[in-house]
Each structure stands twice: as structure tokens, then as C-alpha cells.
Tab-separated table of C-alpha atoms in Angstrom:
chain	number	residue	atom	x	y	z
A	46	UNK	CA	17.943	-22.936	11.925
A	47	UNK	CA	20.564	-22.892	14.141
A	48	UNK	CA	19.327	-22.603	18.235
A	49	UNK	CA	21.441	-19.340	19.513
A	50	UNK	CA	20.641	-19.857	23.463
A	51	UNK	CA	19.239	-22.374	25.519
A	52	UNK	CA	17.346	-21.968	28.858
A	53	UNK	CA	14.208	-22.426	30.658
A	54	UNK	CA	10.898	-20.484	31.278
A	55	UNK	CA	10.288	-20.221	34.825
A	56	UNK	CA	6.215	-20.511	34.993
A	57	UNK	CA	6.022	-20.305	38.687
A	58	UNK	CA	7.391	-23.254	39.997
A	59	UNK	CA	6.929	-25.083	36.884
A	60	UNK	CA	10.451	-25.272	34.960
A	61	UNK	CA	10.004	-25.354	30.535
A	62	UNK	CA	13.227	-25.949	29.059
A	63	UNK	CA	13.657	-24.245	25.441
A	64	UNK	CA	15.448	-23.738	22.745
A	65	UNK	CA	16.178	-20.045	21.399
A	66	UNK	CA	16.108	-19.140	17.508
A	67	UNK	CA	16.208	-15.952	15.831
A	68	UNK	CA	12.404	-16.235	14.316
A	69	UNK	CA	13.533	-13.365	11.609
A	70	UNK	CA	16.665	-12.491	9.121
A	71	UNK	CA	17.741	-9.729	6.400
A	72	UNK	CA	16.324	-11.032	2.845
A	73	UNK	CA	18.951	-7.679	1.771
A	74	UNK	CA	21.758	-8.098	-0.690
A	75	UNK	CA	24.710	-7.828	0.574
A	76	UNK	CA	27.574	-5.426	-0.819
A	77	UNK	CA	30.807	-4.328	-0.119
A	78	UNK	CA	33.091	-1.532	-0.633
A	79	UNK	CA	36.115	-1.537	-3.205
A	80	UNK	CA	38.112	1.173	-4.372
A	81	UNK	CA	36.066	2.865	-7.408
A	82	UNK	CA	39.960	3.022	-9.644
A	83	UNK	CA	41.204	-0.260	-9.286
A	84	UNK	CA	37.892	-2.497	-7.659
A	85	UNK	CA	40.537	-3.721	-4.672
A	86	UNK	CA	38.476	-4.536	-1.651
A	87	UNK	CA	37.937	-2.496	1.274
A	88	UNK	CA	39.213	-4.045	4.755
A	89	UNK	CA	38.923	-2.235	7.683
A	90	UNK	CA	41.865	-2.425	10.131
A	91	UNK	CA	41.803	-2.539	14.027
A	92	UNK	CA	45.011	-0.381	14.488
A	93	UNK	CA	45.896	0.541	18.117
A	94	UNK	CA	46.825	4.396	18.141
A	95	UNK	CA	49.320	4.020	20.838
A	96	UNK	CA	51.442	1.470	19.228
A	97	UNK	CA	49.703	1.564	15.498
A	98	UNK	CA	49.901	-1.810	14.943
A	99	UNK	CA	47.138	-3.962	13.805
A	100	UNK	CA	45.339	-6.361	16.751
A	101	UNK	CA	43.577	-9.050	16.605
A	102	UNK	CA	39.956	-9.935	18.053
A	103	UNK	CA	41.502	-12.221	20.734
A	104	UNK	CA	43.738	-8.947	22.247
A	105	UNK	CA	40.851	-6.733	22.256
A	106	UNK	CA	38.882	-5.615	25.950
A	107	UNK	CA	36.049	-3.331	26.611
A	108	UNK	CA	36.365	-0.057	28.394
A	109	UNK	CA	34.284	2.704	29.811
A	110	UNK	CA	35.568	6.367	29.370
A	111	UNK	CA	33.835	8.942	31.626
A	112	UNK	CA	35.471	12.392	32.791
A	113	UNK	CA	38.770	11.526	30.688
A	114	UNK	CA	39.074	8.554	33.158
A	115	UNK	CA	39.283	5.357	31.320
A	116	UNK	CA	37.760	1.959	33.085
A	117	UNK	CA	39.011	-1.222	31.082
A	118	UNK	CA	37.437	-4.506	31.685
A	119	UNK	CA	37.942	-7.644	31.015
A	120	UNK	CA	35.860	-10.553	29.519
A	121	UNK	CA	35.991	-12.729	32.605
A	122	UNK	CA	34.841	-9.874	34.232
A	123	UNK	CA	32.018	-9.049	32.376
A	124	UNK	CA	31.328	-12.837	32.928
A	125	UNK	CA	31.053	-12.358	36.291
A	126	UNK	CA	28.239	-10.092	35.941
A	127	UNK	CA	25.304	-12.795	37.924
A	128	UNK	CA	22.670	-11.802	35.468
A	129	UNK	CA	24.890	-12.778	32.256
A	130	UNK	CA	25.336	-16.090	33.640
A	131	UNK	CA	21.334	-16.356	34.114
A	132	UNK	CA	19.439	-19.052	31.731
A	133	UNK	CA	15.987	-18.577	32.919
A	134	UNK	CA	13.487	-16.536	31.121
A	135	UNK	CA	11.113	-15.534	34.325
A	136	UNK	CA	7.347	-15.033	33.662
A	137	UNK	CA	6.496	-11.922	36.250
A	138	UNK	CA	3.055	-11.127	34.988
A	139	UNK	CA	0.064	-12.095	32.473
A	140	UNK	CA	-1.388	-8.833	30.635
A	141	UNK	CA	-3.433	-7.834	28.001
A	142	UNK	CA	-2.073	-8.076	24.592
A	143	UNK	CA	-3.493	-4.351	23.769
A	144	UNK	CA	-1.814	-2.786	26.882
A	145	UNK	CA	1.972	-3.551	24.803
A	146	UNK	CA	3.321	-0.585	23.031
A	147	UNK	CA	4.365	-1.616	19.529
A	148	UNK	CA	7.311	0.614	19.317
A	149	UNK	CA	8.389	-1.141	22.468
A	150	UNK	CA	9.330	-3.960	20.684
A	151	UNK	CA	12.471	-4.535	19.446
A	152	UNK	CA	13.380	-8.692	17.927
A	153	UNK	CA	11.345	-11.943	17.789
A	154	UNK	CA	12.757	-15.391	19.091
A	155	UNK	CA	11.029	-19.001	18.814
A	156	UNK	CA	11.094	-20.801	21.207
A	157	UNK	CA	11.304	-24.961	21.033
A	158	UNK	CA	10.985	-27.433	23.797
A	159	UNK	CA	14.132	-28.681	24.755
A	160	UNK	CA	13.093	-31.840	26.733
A	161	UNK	CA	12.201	-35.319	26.311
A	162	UNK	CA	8.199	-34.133	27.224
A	163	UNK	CA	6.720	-31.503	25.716
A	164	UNK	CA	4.207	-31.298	28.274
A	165	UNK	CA	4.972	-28.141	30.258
A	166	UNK	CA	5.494	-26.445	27.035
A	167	UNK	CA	1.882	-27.462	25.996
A	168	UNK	CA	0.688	-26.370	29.231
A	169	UNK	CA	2.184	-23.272	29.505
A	170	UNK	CA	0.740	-22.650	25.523
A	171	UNK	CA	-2.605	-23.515	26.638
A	172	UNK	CA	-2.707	-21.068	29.626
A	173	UNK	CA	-2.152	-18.366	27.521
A	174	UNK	CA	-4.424	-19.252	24.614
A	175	UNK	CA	-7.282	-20.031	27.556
A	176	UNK	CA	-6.836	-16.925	28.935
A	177	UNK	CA	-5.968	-14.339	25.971
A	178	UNK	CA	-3.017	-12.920	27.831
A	179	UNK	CA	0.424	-12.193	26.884
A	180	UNK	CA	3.021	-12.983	29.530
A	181	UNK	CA	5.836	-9.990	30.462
A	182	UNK	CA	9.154	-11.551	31.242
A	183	UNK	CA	12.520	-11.015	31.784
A	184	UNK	CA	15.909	-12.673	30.381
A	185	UNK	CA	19.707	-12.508	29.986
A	186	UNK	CA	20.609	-12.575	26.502
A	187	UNK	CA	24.141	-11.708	24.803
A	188	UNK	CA	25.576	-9.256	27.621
A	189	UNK	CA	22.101	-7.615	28.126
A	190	UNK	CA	19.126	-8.275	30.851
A	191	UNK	CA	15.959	-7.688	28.217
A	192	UNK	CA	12.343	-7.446	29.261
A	193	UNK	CA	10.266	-9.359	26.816
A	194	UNK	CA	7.071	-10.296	25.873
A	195	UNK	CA	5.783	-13.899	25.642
A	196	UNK	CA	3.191	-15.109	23.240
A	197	UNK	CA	1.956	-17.083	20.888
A	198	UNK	CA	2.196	-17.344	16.720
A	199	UNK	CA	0.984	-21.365	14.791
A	200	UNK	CA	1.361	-23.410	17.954
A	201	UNK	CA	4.582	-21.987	18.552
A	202	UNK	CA	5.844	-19.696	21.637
A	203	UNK	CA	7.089	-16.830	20.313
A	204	UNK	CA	9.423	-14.421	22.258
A	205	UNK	CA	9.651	-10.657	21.656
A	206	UNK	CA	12.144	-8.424	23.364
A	207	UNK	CA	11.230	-5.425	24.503
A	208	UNK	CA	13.154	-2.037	24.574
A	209	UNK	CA	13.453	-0.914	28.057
A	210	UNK	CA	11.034	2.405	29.029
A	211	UNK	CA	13.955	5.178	29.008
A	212	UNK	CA	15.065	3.465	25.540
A	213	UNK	CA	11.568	4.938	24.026
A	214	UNK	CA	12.242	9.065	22.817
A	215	UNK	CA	9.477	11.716	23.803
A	216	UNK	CA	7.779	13.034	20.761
A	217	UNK	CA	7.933	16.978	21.036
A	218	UNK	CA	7.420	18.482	18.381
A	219	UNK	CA	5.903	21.985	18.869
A	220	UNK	CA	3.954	22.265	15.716
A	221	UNK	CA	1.571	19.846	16.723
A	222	UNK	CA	0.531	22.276	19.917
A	223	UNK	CA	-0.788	24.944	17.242
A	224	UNK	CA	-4.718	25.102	16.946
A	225	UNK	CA	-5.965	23.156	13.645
A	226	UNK	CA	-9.175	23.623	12.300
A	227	UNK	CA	-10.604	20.528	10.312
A	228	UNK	CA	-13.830	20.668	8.891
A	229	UNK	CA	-16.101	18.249	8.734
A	230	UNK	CA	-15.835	17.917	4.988
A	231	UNK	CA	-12.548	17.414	4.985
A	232	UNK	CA	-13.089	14.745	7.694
A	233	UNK	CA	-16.194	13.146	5.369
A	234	UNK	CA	-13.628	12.892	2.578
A	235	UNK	CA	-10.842	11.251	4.545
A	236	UNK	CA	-12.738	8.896	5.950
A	237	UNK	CA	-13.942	8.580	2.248
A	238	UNK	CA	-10.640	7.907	0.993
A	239	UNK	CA	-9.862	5.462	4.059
A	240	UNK	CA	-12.853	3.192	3.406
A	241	UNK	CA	-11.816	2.863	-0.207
A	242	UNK	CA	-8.640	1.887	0.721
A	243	UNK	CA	-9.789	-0.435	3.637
A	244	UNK	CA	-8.605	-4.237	3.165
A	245	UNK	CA	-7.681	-7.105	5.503
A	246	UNK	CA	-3.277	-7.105	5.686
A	247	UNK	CA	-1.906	-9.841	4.252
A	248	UNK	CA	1.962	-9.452	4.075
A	249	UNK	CA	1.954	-12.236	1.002
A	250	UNK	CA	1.250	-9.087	-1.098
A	251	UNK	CA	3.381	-7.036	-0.933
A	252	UNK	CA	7.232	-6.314	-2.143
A	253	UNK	CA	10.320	-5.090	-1.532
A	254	UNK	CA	11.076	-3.012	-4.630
A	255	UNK	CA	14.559	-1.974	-3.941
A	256	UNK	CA	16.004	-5.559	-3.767
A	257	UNK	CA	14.138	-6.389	-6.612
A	258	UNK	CA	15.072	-3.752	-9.025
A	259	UNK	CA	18.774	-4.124	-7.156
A	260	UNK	CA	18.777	-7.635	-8.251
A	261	UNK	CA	17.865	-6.194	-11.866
A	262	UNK	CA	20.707	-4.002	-11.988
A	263	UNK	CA	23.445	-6.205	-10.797
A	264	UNK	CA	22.155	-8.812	-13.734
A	265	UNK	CA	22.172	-6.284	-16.811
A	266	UNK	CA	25.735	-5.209	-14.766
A	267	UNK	CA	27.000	-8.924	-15.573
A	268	UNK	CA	25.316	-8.826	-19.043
A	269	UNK	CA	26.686	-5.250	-20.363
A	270	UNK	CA	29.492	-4.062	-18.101
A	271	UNK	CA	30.518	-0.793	-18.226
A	272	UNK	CA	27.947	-0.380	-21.361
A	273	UNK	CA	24.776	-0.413	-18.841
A	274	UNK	CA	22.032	1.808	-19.668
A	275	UNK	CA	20.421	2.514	-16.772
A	276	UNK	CA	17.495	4.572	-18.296
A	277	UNK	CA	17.019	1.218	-20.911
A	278	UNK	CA	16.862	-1.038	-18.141
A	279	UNK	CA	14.440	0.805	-15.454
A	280	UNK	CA	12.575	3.041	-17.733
A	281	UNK	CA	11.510	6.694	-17.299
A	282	UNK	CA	8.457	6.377	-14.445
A	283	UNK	CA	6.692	9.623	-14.055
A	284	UNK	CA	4.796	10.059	-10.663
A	285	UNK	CA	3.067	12.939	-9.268
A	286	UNK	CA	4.293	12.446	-5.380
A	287	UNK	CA	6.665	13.788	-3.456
A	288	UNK	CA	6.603	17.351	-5.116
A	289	UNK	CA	6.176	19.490	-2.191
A	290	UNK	CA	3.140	20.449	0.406
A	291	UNK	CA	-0.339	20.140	-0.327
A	292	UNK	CA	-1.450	23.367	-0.139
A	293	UNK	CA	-5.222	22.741	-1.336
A	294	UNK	CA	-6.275	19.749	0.837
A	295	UNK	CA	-9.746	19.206	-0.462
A	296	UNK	CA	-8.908	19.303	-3.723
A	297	UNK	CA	-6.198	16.630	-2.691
A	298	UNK	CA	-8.441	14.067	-1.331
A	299	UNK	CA	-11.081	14.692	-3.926
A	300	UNK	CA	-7.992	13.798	-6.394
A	301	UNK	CA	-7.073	10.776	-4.523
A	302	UNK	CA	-10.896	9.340	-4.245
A	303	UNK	CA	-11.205	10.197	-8.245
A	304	UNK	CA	-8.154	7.760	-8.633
A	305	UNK	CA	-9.341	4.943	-6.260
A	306	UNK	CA	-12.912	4.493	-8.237
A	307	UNK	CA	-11.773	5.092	-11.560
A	308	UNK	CA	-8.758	2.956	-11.214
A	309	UNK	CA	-6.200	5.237	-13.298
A	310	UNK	CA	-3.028	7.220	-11.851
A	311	UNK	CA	-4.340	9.999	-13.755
A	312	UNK	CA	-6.657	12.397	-11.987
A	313	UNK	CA	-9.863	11.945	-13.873
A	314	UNK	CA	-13.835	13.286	-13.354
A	315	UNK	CA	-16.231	12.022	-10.539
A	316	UNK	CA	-18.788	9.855	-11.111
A	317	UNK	CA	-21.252	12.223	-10.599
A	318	UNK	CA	-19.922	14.776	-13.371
A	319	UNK	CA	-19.826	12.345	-15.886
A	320	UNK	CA	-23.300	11.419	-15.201
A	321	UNK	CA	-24.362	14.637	-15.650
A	322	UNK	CA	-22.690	15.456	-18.920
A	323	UNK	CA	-23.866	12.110	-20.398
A	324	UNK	CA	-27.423	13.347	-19.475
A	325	UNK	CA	-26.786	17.177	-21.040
A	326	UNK	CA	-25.234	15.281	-24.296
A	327	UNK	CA	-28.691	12.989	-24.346
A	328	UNK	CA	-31.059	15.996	-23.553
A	329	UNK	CA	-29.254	17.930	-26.352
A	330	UNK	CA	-30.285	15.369	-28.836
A	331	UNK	CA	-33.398	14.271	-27.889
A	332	UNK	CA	-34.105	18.287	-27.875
A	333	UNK	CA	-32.945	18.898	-31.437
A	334	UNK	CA	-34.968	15.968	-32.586
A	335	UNK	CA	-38.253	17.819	-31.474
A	336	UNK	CA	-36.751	21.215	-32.758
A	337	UNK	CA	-37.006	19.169	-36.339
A	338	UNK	CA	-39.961	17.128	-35.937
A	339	UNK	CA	-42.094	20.178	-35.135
A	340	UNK	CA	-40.406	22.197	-37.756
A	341	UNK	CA	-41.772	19.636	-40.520
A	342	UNK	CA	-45.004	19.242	-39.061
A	343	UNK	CA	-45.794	23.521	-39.573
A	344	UNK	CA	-44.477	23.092	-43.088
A	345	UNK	CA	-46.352	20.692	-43.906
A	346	UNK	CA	-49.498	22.235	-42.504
A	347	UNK	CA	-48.819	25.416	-44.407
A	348	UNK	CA	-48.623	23.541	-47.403
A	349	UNK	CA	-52.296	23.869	-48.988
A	350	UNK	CA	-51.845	27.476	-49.407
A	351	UNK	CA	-48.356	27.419	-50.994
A	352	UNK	CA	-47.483	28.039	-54.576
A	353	UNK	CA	-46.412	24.857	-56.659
A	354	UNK	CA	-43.018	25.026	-55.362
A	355	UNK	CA	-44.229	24.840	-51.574
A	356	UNK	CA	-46.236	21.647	-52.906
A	357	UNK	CA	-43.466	20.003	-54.244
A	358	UNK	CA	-41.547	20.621	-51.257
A	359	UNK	CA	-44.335	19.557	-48.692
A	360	UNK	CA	-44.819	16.732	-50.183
A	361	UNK	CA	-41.339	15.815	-49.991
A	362	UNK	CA	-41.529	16.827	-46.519
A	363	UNK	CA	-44.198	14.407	-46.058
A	364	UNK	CA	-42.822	11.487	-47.812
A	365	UNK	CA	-39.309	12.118	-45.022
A	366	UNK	CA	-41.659	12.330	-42.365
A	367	UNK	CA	-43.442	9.266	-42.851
A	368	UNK	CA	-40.472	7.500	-43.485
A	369	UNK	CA	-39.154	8.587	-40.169
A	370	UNK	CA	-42.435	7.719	-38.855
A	371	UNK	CA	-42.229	4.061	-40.318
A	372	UNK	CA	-42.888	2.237	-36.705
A	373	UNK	CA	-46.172	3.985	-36.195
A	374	UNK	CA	-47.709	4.773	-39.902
A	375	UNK	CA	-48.216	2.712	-42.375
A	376	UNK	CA	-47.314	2.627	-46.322
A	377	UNK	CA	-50.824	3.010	-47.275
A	378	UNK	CA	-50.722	6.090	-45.176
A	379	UNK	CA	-47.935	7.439	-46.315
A	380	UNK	CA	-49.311	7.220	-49.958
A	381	UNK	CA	-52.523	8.656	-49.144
A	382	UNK	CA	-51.275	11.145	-47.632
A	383	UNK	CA	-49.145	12.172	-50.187
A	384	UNK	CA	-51.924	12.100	-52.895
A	385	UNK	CA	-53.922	14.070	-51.482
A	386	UNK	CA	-51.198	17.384	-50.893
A	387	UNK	CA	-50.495	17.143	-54.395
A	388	UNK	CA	-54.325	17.082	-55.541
A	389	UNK	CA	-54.558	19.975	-53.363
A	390	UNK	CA	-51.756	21.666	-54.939
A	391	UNK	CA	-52.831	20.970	-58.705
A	392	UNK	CA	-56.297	22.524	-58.214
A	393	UNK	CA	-54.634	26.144	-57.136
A	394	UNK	CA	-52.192	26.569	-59.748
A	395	UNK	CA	-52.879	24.618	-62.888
A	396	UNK	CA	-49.594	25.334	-64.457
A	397	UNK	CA	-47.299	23.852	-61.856
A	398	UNK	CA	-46.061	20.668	-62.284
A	399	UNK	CA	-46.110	18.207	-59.044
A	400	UNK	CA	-43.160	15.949	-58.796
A	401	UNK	CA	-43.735	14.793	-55.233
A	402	UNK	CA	-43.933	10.659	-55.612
A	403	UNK	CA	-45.979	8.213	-52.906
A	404	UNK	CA	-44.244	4.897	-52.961
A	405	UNK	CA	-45.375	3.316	-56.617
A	406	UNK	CA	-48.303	5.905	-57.829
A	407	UNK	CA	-47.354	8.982	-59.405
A	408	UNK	CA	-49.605	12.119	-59.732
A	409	UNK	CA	-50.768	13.196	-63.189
A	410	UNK	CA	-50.569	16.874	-64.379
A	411	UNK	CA	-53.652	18.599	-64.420
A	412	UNK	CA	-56.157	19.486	-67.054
């Protein structure tokens, strides 16, 4: 880094010497304009309209216009302006970090110590770590007196202009004086929607997507000319914001809470309904089972005073039931069981022929 200003903090009487650095820069890519027919590069001219001809930085002065009266001045005037010549950065009050307006501020500086000691710069450091204030002061920098803010970031004094009060717009905006209503649903399901979203920052994770994909463009530009694809080498991304006002708010934020559980873009069911409909599906079955369980139990009891047909079929009946019933009955039941309908059977109606089989016996046809 290259130090852009040097000075000195005034801390009462105690002088800090420091160097000035620009403690941020543009990570953008930078472009240029050229003529879209030929690709010649776009200059920009300084032409005087007086004379028309072209003038150079070194012939060029200031100049304040104000009811058609025209005031030109000169850089050794400006110059002579006392607070442009002014290399101290004076601390006029300690205050608490929460009273400073964000939008108030405006660029960030570091600050190094510039002497042979870095005592005072320690000191200074420690004063405002011991007593968790933020000191308000006030500097010359590049043809502007600045108000700024001094604090402190790793170990390092870090100072933050600020924009002056009657730089900071009024927000008016006369929609915002109507009566809303919110109810406290909607406020239930915000809050929701906040908590789900709720993490600690950490800038490290996030992006910027335009230089990125800007980078990507300019590379498959190099790679296929005038031949680019543009479609091929983004894709087609479909997204559901942006397409005008909510109108149904509720149904909104139950959307966007339905998205942060389940973890899909796609707006899917709650929780809660898909319990349900997991326990309707398992009622259903569990409900037919019983349907057909007690069905086959009154057939089977019916059985004795069927014809030979009804035997035959009870006692297959039986024989599926105590199959299904293997975990609680055993084969020698089963059997028995069995037997016994088709005895049953035989002695009403002599002429029918039982087919029903119990594991390995078989019933013989009556007399």
C-alpha cells in the first residue's frame, strides 16, 4: 500500500504522527468504451468552447458560476485556503460507538505510526479499547475539511470519514404515514421466517456474482468470438422473484418458511401436513386389515352349517388365516383345526367331497 497523506492526531496535548492509507479498493473489472463498428477506443477530449481547442490538465482552473456570474480560481488560491494546508486530525470528543449513524459514513483510512516510538499510538489505542468509545474528529483531506470517526479494527486505528449532517437526505415518503394494520399472525410468521434465517455475518461467505459470471463471459468471449452462446454458457435459471407485489402476504411467508425447513426452491408441504397424511395413509391400512381379518373370522364361524362347498371354502379360509396367524398359533393348531371343520362338514352331507388339506394329513371321504 501506498500512504496517501501524512499527519498527526492531536490527542489533547499529546501529538501521534501517522500515516494515511486507503483501508479499501474496487475488486470491479474494469472496461472501456470503443466504437461497436470498428472496436477504436473511446477518448474523451477536454475541448474549450470558446477557442475549441483541446487543453491540457496543467491549463485547466476551477470556477464557481452563480447568477450567470462566473468566479475563476486558481490553484494557489485554493492553496491558500488555512484548513487545506492543515495536517492534524483533531480528536474533539469520545462517544459511544452506537450513537454513529451508519449512513453517516462515507470511506475507511488506516492509520500507521509514523515515528521512531510507537508509544503514543499504543496509548492513544489503549484509551479507546479501555474505555469502549469511539473518538469524533476532524481533518483536512484532498480540498475538503471531513468530520470523521476514530476507532479501532486488529490492533490497528482505523479512520472513517463521515458525511457532514446536511449531506444526509430526509426520508419522506408519504405512503409510510397511511394506517397499516399487521396482525399478530403475520407478525408470528415473520419473526418465524427471521429466526430461520438468523446466523452470525461472516463476509468470507459470500460473493459477488456479477464479477464472477463477468469474468465467465469475457473468457468464453476469448475462446469463441463472435460465435458466443450466451444461453450455453450461463444456462436458463428460472426463479420465482421479482414478479410483481405480494398481494397474499400470509400465504407468502408461509411459502418462504416451507422453503427454509425443507431446503428446496420449490414451494413444498409443511411439516405438519405431511405428518398428517402419513398418519391417514397408515390408519387406512391398518383399518382395511381389520375389515379382512374380521371378515374371515364370521366365515369361518358360519362354516358348520354350510353345504360342502362352504366347507371346502372355510377350511381354506382357515388354513390362510392361520398362516397369517403364524407368530401366535402353532402348526399343530392349524392342523387341528382344520380336521375338525372338515369332520364337521362330512357328517352333514355325505356326498360332498372335502378337499380342504392341514399341512401333511389329508381327510378321507366318508362312509
Amino acid at each position: 500500500m501506498r500512504a496517501i497523506w501524512k499527519g498527526a492526531i492531536a490527542f489533547g496535548l499529546v501529538n501521534v504522527p501517522v500515516k494515511v492509507y486507503s483501508a479499501t479498493e474496487d475488486h470491479d473489472i474494469s472496461l472501456h468504451q470503443v466504437h461497436n463498428a470498428d472496436g477504436g477506443r473511446i477518448r474523451y477530449q477536454r475541448r474549450c468552447e470558446v477557442c475549441s481547442k483541446i487543453i491540457d490538465y496543467s491549463d485547466i482552473e476551477k470556477a464557481f458560476e452563480e447568477g450567470g456570474r462566473t468566479v475563476v480560481l486558481s490553484k494557489d488560491e485554493l492553496k491558500s485556503i488555512p484548513a487545506e494546508n492543515s495536517h492534524e486530525i483533531e480528536v474533539v470528543q469520545f462517544v459511544p460507538s452506537e450513537q454513529l449513524e451508519p449512513m453517516m459514513f462515507e470511506k475507511s483510512y488506516y492509520l500507521e505510526p509514523d515515528s521512531k516510538s510507537p508509544k503514543a499510538y499504543v496509548l492513544l489505542r489503549r484509551a479507546l479499547e479501555d474505555t469502549d468509545r469511539v473518538a469524533i474528529v476532524q481533518f483536512a483531506l484532498r480540498e475538503k475539511t471531513r468530520l470523521g470517526a476514530l476507532r479501532i479494527k486488529d490492533d490497528v486505528l482505523v479512520l472513517q470519514s463521515l458525511l457532514w449532517p446536511d449531506e444526509v437526505r430526509e426520508a419522506n415518503f408519504p405512503a409510510l404515514d397511511e394506517s397499516v394494520r399487521i396482525s399478530a399472525q403475520e407478525r408470528e410468521m415473520s419473526a418465524a421466517l427471521v429466526e430461520s434465517m438468523a446466523a452470525d455475518f461472516d463476509p468470507d461467505h459470500f460473493t459477488d456474482d456479477y464479477q464472477i459470471q463477468l469474468r465467465t463471459l469475457i473468457e468464453a468471449k476469448l475462446e469463441k468470438g463472435d460465435s458466443l452462446d450466451t444461453d450455453e454458457t450461463f444456462g436458463v435459471e428460472a426463479g420465482e422473484g421479482g414478479k410483481g407485489e405480494v398481494i397474499d402476504l400470509m400465504e407468502a411467508l408461509k411459502r418462504s418458511l416451507d422453503r427454509k425447513r425443507g431446503g428446496s426452491a420449490a414451494p413444498a408441504a409443511s411439516a405438519g401436513e405431511d405428518e398428517e397424511a402419513e398418519e391417514e395413509a397408515d390408519t387406512g391400512t391398518k383399518g382395511a386389515a381389520a375389515k379382512s381379518t374380521a371378515a374371515k373370522s364370521r366365515a369361518a364361524k358360519s362354516g358348520t352349517s354350510s353345504t360342502a362347498k362352504s366347507g371346502t371354502a372355510e377350511s381354506s379360509t382357515a388354513k390362510s388365516t392361520a398362516a397369517k396367524a403364524a407368530g401366535t398359533k402353532s402348526t399343530a393348531a392349524k392342523s387341528s383345526t382344520a380336521k375338525t371343520s372338515a369332520t364337521k362338514s362330512t357328517t352333514r352331507t355325505a356326498s360332498a367331497k372335502p378337499a380342504a388339506k392341514a399341512t401333511t394329513t389329508r381327510a378321507r371321504k366318508g362312509a
